[in-house]
């Protein structure tokens, strides 16, 4: 999900902002007074008042109007809030507070968290990938083999799940070596195979082809085998 989509969902009410603010306000740099004032602005907006005065805000809070003015200036300076101009049908200009900068900060924080989580999951997947290979090979991987694995992920952009599927394919074919696995990954990428199901269907087609060839060659006592290197 990109930032613009997330912000549009927030503004449309698809994401519940009070819960999000309560959870994230400290993380994005707000204190309790700033949080409550922003919530008051949102509340006023919902009843049709987009530009409440510091006096109106202070009546709902335990701080003075002077302190409300100071907090409003700070929120604008720190890009949690901005003042916008709007015109009525008869051309009269009005000012209103826009909370969009706050939504942007929340969206950026949530996307950063998601990116960090994705990176952590990728790291765990990578670690698990190396362990899986060493288990199937029955030995520690050599530096060159580790470099090949890293290249498949970083340079060729293969998903660790697809790499594991290619490893299983090599095991089934009785050819557990990196050259064979690399060829499988090459064929899958060429055929735009990105999921386990697509890989399974593609492999079944090749196996059926090999089986048909084996039956045709039975009369000559020649038994072809399923070899990705020959594809």
mmCIF file of C-alpha atoms in Angstrom:
data_model
loop_
_atom_site.group_PDB
_atom_site.id
_atom_site.type_symbol
_atom_site.label_atom_id
_atom_site.label_comp_id
_atom_site.label_asym_id
_atom_site.label_seq_id
_atom_site.Cartn_x
_atom_site.Cartn_y
_atom_site.Cartn_z
ATOM 1 C CA UNK A 1 0.000 0.000 0.000
ATOM 2 C CA UNK A 2 1.347 3.476 -0.839
ATOM 3 C CA UNK A 3 1.129 6.597 1.283
ATOM 4 C CA UNK A 4 -1.493 8.340 -0.855
ATOM 5 C CA UNK A 5 -3.886 5.394 -0.655
ATOM 6 C CA UNK A 6 -3.454 5.128 3.105
ATOM 7 C CA UNK A 7 -4.122 8.845 3.588
ATOM 8 C CA UNK A 8 -7.257 8.659 1.446
ATOM 9 C CA UNK A 9 -8.503 5.746 3.564
ATOM 10 C CA UNK A 10 -7.879 7.686 6.760
ATOM 11 C CA UNK A 11 -9.671 10.774 5.491
ATOM 12 C CA UNK A 12 -12.571 8.664 4.246
ATOM 13 C CA UNK A 13 -12.913 7.060 7.661
ATOM 14 C CA UNK A 14 -11.893 3.578 6.505
ATOM 15 C CA UNK A 15 -9.134 3.536 9.149
ATOM 16 C CA UNK A 16 -10.174 4.513 12.676
ATOM 17 C CA UNK A 17 -7.989 7.502 13.485
ATOM 18 C CA UNK A 18 -8.612 7.782 17.290
ATOM 19 C CA UNK A 19 -7.148 4.323 17.875
ATOM 20 C CA UNK A 20 -4.274 5.052 15.519
ATOM 21 C CA UNK A 21 -3.495 8.368 17.198
ATOM 22 C CA UNK A 22 -3.667 6.883 20.686
ATOM 23 C CA UNK A 23 -1.199 4.208 19.674
ATOM 24 C CA UNK A 24 1.187 6.311 17.603
ATOM 25 C CA UNK A 25 1.072 9.904 18.916
ATOM 26 C CA UNK A 26 4.200 9.651 21.065
ATOM 27 C CA UNK A 27 6.041 7.775 18.341
ATOM 28 C CA UNK A 28 5.471 10.549 15.795
ATOM 29 C CA UNK A 29 6.462 13.308 18.223
ATOM 30 C CA UNK A 30 3.263 14.516 19.892
ATOM 31 C CA UNK A 31 2.603 15.025 23.601
ATOM 32 C CA UNK A 32 -0.726 14.635 25.411
ATOM 33 C CA UNK A 33 -1.815 18.269 25.143
ATOM 34 C CA UNK A 34 -1.068 18.343 21.415
ATOM 35 C CA UNK A 35 -2.942 15.069 20.943
ATOM 36 C CA UNK A 36 -6.070 16.301 22.733
ATOM 37 C CA UNK A 37 -6.024 19.598 20.860
ATOM 38 C CA UNK A 38 -5.830 17.751 17.533
ATOM 39 C CA UNK A 39 -8.724 15.536 18.589
ATOM 40 C CA UNK A 40 -10.698 18.661 19.473
ATOM 41 C CA UNK A 41 -10.007 20.092 16.013
ATOM 42 C CA UNK A 42 -11.258 16.867 14.456
ATOM 43 C CA UNK A 43 -14.355 16.980 16.658
ATOM 44 C CA UNK A 44 -15.112 20.570 15.679
ATOM 45 C CA UNK A 45 -14.639 19.716 12.005
ATOM 46 C CA UNK A 46 -17.239 16.935 12.318
ATOM 47 C CA UNK A 47 -19.838 19.456 13.511
ATOM 48 C CA UNK A 48 -19.033 21.885 10.707
ATOM 49 C CA UNK A 49 -16.548 24.225 12.405
ATOM 50 C CA UNK A 50 -13.270 23.952 10.514
ATOM 51 C CA UNK A 51 -11.570 26.885 12.232
ATOM 52 C CA UNK A 52 -12.380 26.957 15.966
ATOM 53 C CA UNK A 53 -10.801 29.785 17.954
ATOM 54 C CA UNK A 54 -8.300 29.229 20.761
ATOM 55 C CA UNK A 55 -11.030 30.390 23.148
ATOM 56 C CA UNK A 56 -13.431 27.720 21.868
ATOM 57 C CA UNK A 57 -10.759 25.059 22.139
ATOM 58 C CA UNK A 58 -9.727 26.076 25.655
ATOM 59 C CA UNK A 59 -13.314 25.729 26.898
ATOM 60 C CA UNK A 60 -13.106 22.014 26.098
ATOM 61 C CA UNK A 61 -9.689 21.591 27.685
ATOM 62 C CA UNK A 62 -7.879 22.371 30.929
ATOM 63 C CA UNK A 63 -5.514 24.918 29.362
ATOM 64 C CA UNK A 64 -5.864 28.604 28.574
ATOM 65 C CA UNK A 65 -6.591 30.098 25.194
ATOM 66 C CA UNK A 66 -3.066 31.522 25.168
ATOM 67 C CA UNK A 67 -1.630 28.039 25.583
ATOM 68 C CA UNK A 68 -3.979 26.747 22.871
ATOM 69 C CA UNK A 69 -2.606 29.411 20.506
ATOM 70 C CA UNK A 70 0.946 28.408 21.356
ATOM 71 C CA UNK A 71 0.232 24.723 20.731
ATOM 72 C CA UNK A 72 -1.495 25.486 17.426
ATOM 73 C CA UNK A 73 1.564 27.421 16.243
ATOM 74 C CA UNK A 74 3.838 24.564 17.302
ATOM 75 C CA UNK A 75 1.702 22.008 15.463
ATOM 76 C CA UNK A 76 1.853 24.099 12.296
ATOM 77 C CA UNK A 77 5.621 24.608 12.622
ATOM 78 C CA UNK A 78 6.175 20.880 13.182
ATOM 79 C CA UNK A 79 3.964 20.010 10.188
ATOM 80 C CA UNK A 80 1.150 18.256 11.992
ATOM 81 C CA UNK A 81 -1.351 20.912 10.962
ATOM 82 C CA UNK A 82 -1.812 23.629 8.359
ATOM 83 C CA UNK A 83 -4.199 26.478 7.647
ATOM 84 C CA UNK A 84 -5.967 26.450 4.292
ATOM 85 C CA UNK A 85 -8.213 28.918 2.528
ATOM 86 C CA UNK A 86 -11.575 27.989 1.048
ATOM 87 C CA UNK A 87 -14.224 30.032 -0.737
ATOM 88 C CA UNK A 88 -17.972 29.841 -0.502
ATOM 89 C CA UNK A 89 -20.212 29.960 -3.550
ATOM 90 C CA UNK A 90 -20.607 33.723 -3.130
ATOM 91 C CA UNK A 91 -16.823 34.196 -3.147
ATOM 92 C CA UNK A 92 -16.280 34.760 0.567
ATOM 93 C CA UNK A 93 -12.958 33.408 1.804
ATOM 94 C CA UNK A 94 -12.766 31.335 4.974
ATOM 95 C CA UNK A 95 -9.846 29.736 6.730
ATOM 96 C CA UNK A 96 -9.858 26.196 8.079
ATOM 97 C CA UNK A 97 -7.453 23.819 9.769
ATOM 98 C CA UNK A 98 -6.297 20.859 7.689
ATOM 99 C CA UNK A 99 -5.337 17.658 9.512
ATOM 100 C CA UNK A 100 -3.862 16.112 6.343
ATOM 101 C CA UNK A 101 -0.248 16.721 7.512
ATOM 102 C CA UNK A 102 -1.027 14.590 10.573
ATOM 103 C CA UNK A 103 -2.343 11.783 8.383
ATOM 104 C CA UNK A 104 0.817 12.020 6.281
ATOM 105 C CA UNK A 105 2.991 11.621 9.377
ATOM 106 C CA UNK A 106 0.940 8.636 10.544
ATOM 107 C CA UNK A 107 1.025 7.026 7.105
ATOM 108 C CA UNK A 108 4.786 7.511 6.808
ATOM 109 C CA UNK A 109 5.317 5.994 10.247
ATOM 110 C CA UNK A 110 3.109 2.991 9.483
ATOM 111 C CA UNK A 111 4.807 2.399 6.126
ATOM 112 C CA UNK A 112 8.232 2.634 7.769
ATOM 113 C CA UNK A 113 7.162 0.057 10.350
ATOM 114 C CA UNK A 114 5.903 -2.214 7.589
ATOM 115 C CA UNK A 115 9.154 -1.827 5.670
ATOM 116 C CA UNK A 116 11.174 -2.693 8.767
ATOM 117 C CA UNK A 117 8.958 -5.717 9.423
ATOM 118 C CA UNK A 118 9.356 -6.844 5.811
ATOM 119 C CA UNK A 119 13.132 -6.525 6.099
ATOM 120 C CA UNK A 120 13.132 -8.557 9.322
ATOM 121 C CA UNK A 121 10.977 -11.235 7.717
ATOM 122 C CA UNK A 122 13.236 -11.268 4.673
ATOM 123 C CA UNK A 123 16.257 -11.707 6.931
ATOM 124 C CA UNK A 124 14.555 -14.615 8.699
ATOM 125 C CA UNK A 125 13.578 -16.123 5.346
ATOM 126 C CA UNK A 126 17.161 -15.811 4.146
ATOM 127 C CA UNK A 127 18.490 -17.468 7.281
ATOM 128 C CA UNK A 128 15.937 -20.260 6.944
ATOM 129 C CA UNK A 129 16.849 -20.614 3.262
ATOM 130 C CA UNK A 130 20.516 -21.236 4.034
ATOM 131 C CA UNK A 131 19.553 -23.752 6.721
ATOM 132 C CA UNK A 132 17.249 -25.586 4.299
ATOM 133 C CA UNK A 133 19.979 -25.853 1.665
ATOM 134 C CA UNK A 134 22.549 -27.118 4.155
ATOM 135 C CA UNK A 135 20.075 -29.717 5.399
ATOM 136 C CA UNK A 136 19.363 -31.006 1.873
ATOM 137 C CA UNK A 137 23.039 -30.950 0.877
ATOM 138 C CA UNK A 138 24.019 -32.616 4.144
ATOM 139 C CA UNK A 139 26.910 -30.217 4.694
ATOM 140 C CA UNK A 140 27.719 -26.526 5.221
ATOM 141 C CA UNK A 141 27.526 -24.436 2.072
ATOM 142 C CA UNK A 142 30.750 -23.209 0.508
ATOM 143 C CA UNK A 143 31.444 -19.446 0.214
ATOM 144 C CA UNK A 144 30.713 -19.629 -3.527
ATOM 145 C CA UNK A 145 27.406 -21.407 -2.891
ATOM 146 C CA UNK A 146 26.451 -18.790 -0.285
ATOM 147 C CA UNK A 147 27.285 -16.086 -2.802
ATOM 148 C CA UNK A 148 25.096 -17.807 -5.389
ATOM 149 C CA UNK A 149 22.185 -17.888 -2.962
ATOM 150 C CA UNK A 150 22.628 -14.200 -2.235
ATOM 151 C CA UNK A 151 22.751 -13.460 -5.970
ATOM 152 C CA UNK A 152 19.494 -15.333 -6.571
ATOM 153 C CA UNK A 153 17.815 -13.141 -3.959
ATOM 154 C CA UNK A 154 19.467 -9.750 -4.478
ATOM 155 C CA UNK A 155 20.338 -9.738 -8.183
ATOM 156 C CA UNK A 156 17.750 -12.062 -9.714
ATOM 157 C CA UNK A 157 14.984 -11.082 -7.253
ATOM 158 C CA UNK A 158 13.849 -14.653 -6.646
ATOM 159 C CA UNK A 159 11.556 -15.098 -3.666
ATOM 160 C CA UNK A 160 13.075 -17.425 -1.023
ATOM 161 C CA UNK A 161 9.929 -19.556 -1.275
ATOM 162 C CA UNK A 162 10.520 -20.058 -5.018
ATOM 163 C CA UNK A 163 14.192 -20.891 -4.397
ATOM 164 C CA UNK A 164 13.120 -23.559 -1.902
ATOM 165 C CA UNK A 165 10.688 -24.921 -4.488
ATOM 166 C CA UNK A 166 13.510 -25.149 -7.030
ATOM 167 C CA UNK A 167 15.616 -26.974 -4.451
ATOM 168 C CA UNK A 168 12.812 -29.488 -3.887
ATOM 169 C CA UNK A 169 12.528 -29.915 -7.658
ATOM 170 C CA UNK A 170 16.245 -30.712 -7.836
ATOM 171 C CA UNK A 171 15.886 -33.223 -4.974
ATOM 172 C CA UNK A 172 13.008 -34.963 -6.778
ATOM 173 C CA UNK A 173 15.083 -35.102 -9.946
ATOM 174 C CA UNK A 174 18.041 -36.530 -8.023
ATOM 175 C CA UNK A 175 20.321 -33.677 -9.066
ATOM 176 C CA UNK A 176 21.145 -31.661 -5.965
ATOM 177 C CA UNK A 177 23.613 -29.111 -7.272
ATOM 178 C CA UNK A 178 23.560 -25.360 -7.702
ATOM 179 C CA UNK A 179 23.903 -25.437 -11.489
ATOM 180 C CA UNK A 180 20.780 -27.553 -11.798
ATOM 181 C CA UNK A 181 18.824 -25.355 -9.364
ATOM 182 C CA UNK A 182 19.991 -22.240 -11.175
ATOM 183 C CA UNK A 183 18.646 -23.649 -14.443
ATOM 184 C CA UNK A 184 15.276 -24.365 -12.852
ATOM 185 C CA UNK A 185 15.073 -20.804 -11.540
ATOM 186 C CA UNK A 186 16.085 -19.482 -14.956
ATOM 187 C CA UNK A 187 13.290 -21.456 -16.657
ATOM 188 C CA UNK A 188 10.727 -20.370 -14.109
ATOM 189 C CA UNK A 189 11.679 -16.712 -14.422
ATOM 190 C CA UNK A 190 11.573 -16.961 -18.219
ATOM 191 C CA UNK A 191 8.044 -18.336 -17.949
ATOM 192 C CA UNK A 192 7.047 -15.650 -15.402
ATOM 193 C CA UNK A 193 6.511 -18.185 -12.641
ATOM 194 C CA UNK A 194 6.258 -16.417 -9.292
ATOM 195 C CA UNK A 195 4.175 -18.680 -7.052
ATOM 196 C CA UNK A 196 4.435 -22.200 -5.716
ATOM 197 C CA UNK A 197 1.256 -23.207 -7.549
ATOM 198 C CA UNK A 198 2.572 -21.923 -10.879
ATOM 199 C CA UNK A 199 5.838 -23.797 -10.319
ATOM 200 C CA UNK A 200 3.935 -26.987 -9.478
ATOM 201 C CA UNK A 201 1.814 -26.811 -12.621
ATOM 202 C CA UNK A 202 4.835 -26.029 -14.788
ATOM 203 C CA UNK A 203 6.791 -28.960 -13.335
ATOM 204 C CA UNK A 204 3.874 -31.341 -13.840
ATOM 205 C CA UNK A 205 3.764 -30.421 -17.521
ATOM 206 C CA UNK A 206 7.450 -31.200 -17.917
ATOM 207 C CA UNK A 207 7.066 -34.474 -16.015
ATOM 208 C CA UNK A 208 4.181 -35.499 -18.225
ATOM 209 C CA UNK A 209 6.295 -34.701 -21.245
ATOM 210 C CA UNK A 210 9.159 -36.804 -19.861
ATOM 211 C CA UNK A 211 6.764 -39.664 -19.080
ATOM 212 C CA UNK A 212 5.411 -39.641 -22.619
ATOM 213 C CA UNK A 213 8.940 -39.655 -24.001
ATOM 214 C CA UNK A 214 9.827 -42.570 -21.716
ATOM 215 C CA UNK A 215 6.873 -44.611 -22.946
ATOM 216 C CA UNK A 216 7.776 -43.883 -26.573
ATOM 217 C CA UNK A 217 11.374 -44.949 -25.993
ATOM 218 C CA UNK A 218 10.492 -48.113 -24.053
ATOM 219 C CA UNK A 219 10.727 -50.239 -27.177
ATOM 220 C CA UNK A 220 14.346 -49.194 -27.664
ATOM 221 C CA UNK A 221 15.216 -49.764 -23.983
ATOM 222 C CA UNK A 222 16.083 -46.074 -23.680
ATOM 223 C CA UNK A 223 14.734 -44.447 -20.519
ATOM 224 C CA UNK A 224 14.855 -40.644 -20.622
ATOM 225 C CA UNK A 225 14.912 -38.775 -17.329
ATOM 226 C CA UNK A 226 13.579 -35.400 -16.289
ATOM 227 C CA UNK A 227 16.503 -33.041 -16.751
ATOM 228 C CA UNK A 228 16.043 -29.280 -16.369
ATOM 229 C CA UNK A 229 19.517 -28.662 -17.842
ATOM 230 C CA UNK A 230 18.261 -29.903 -21.182
ATOM 231 C CA UNK A 231 15.222 -27.672 -21.283
#
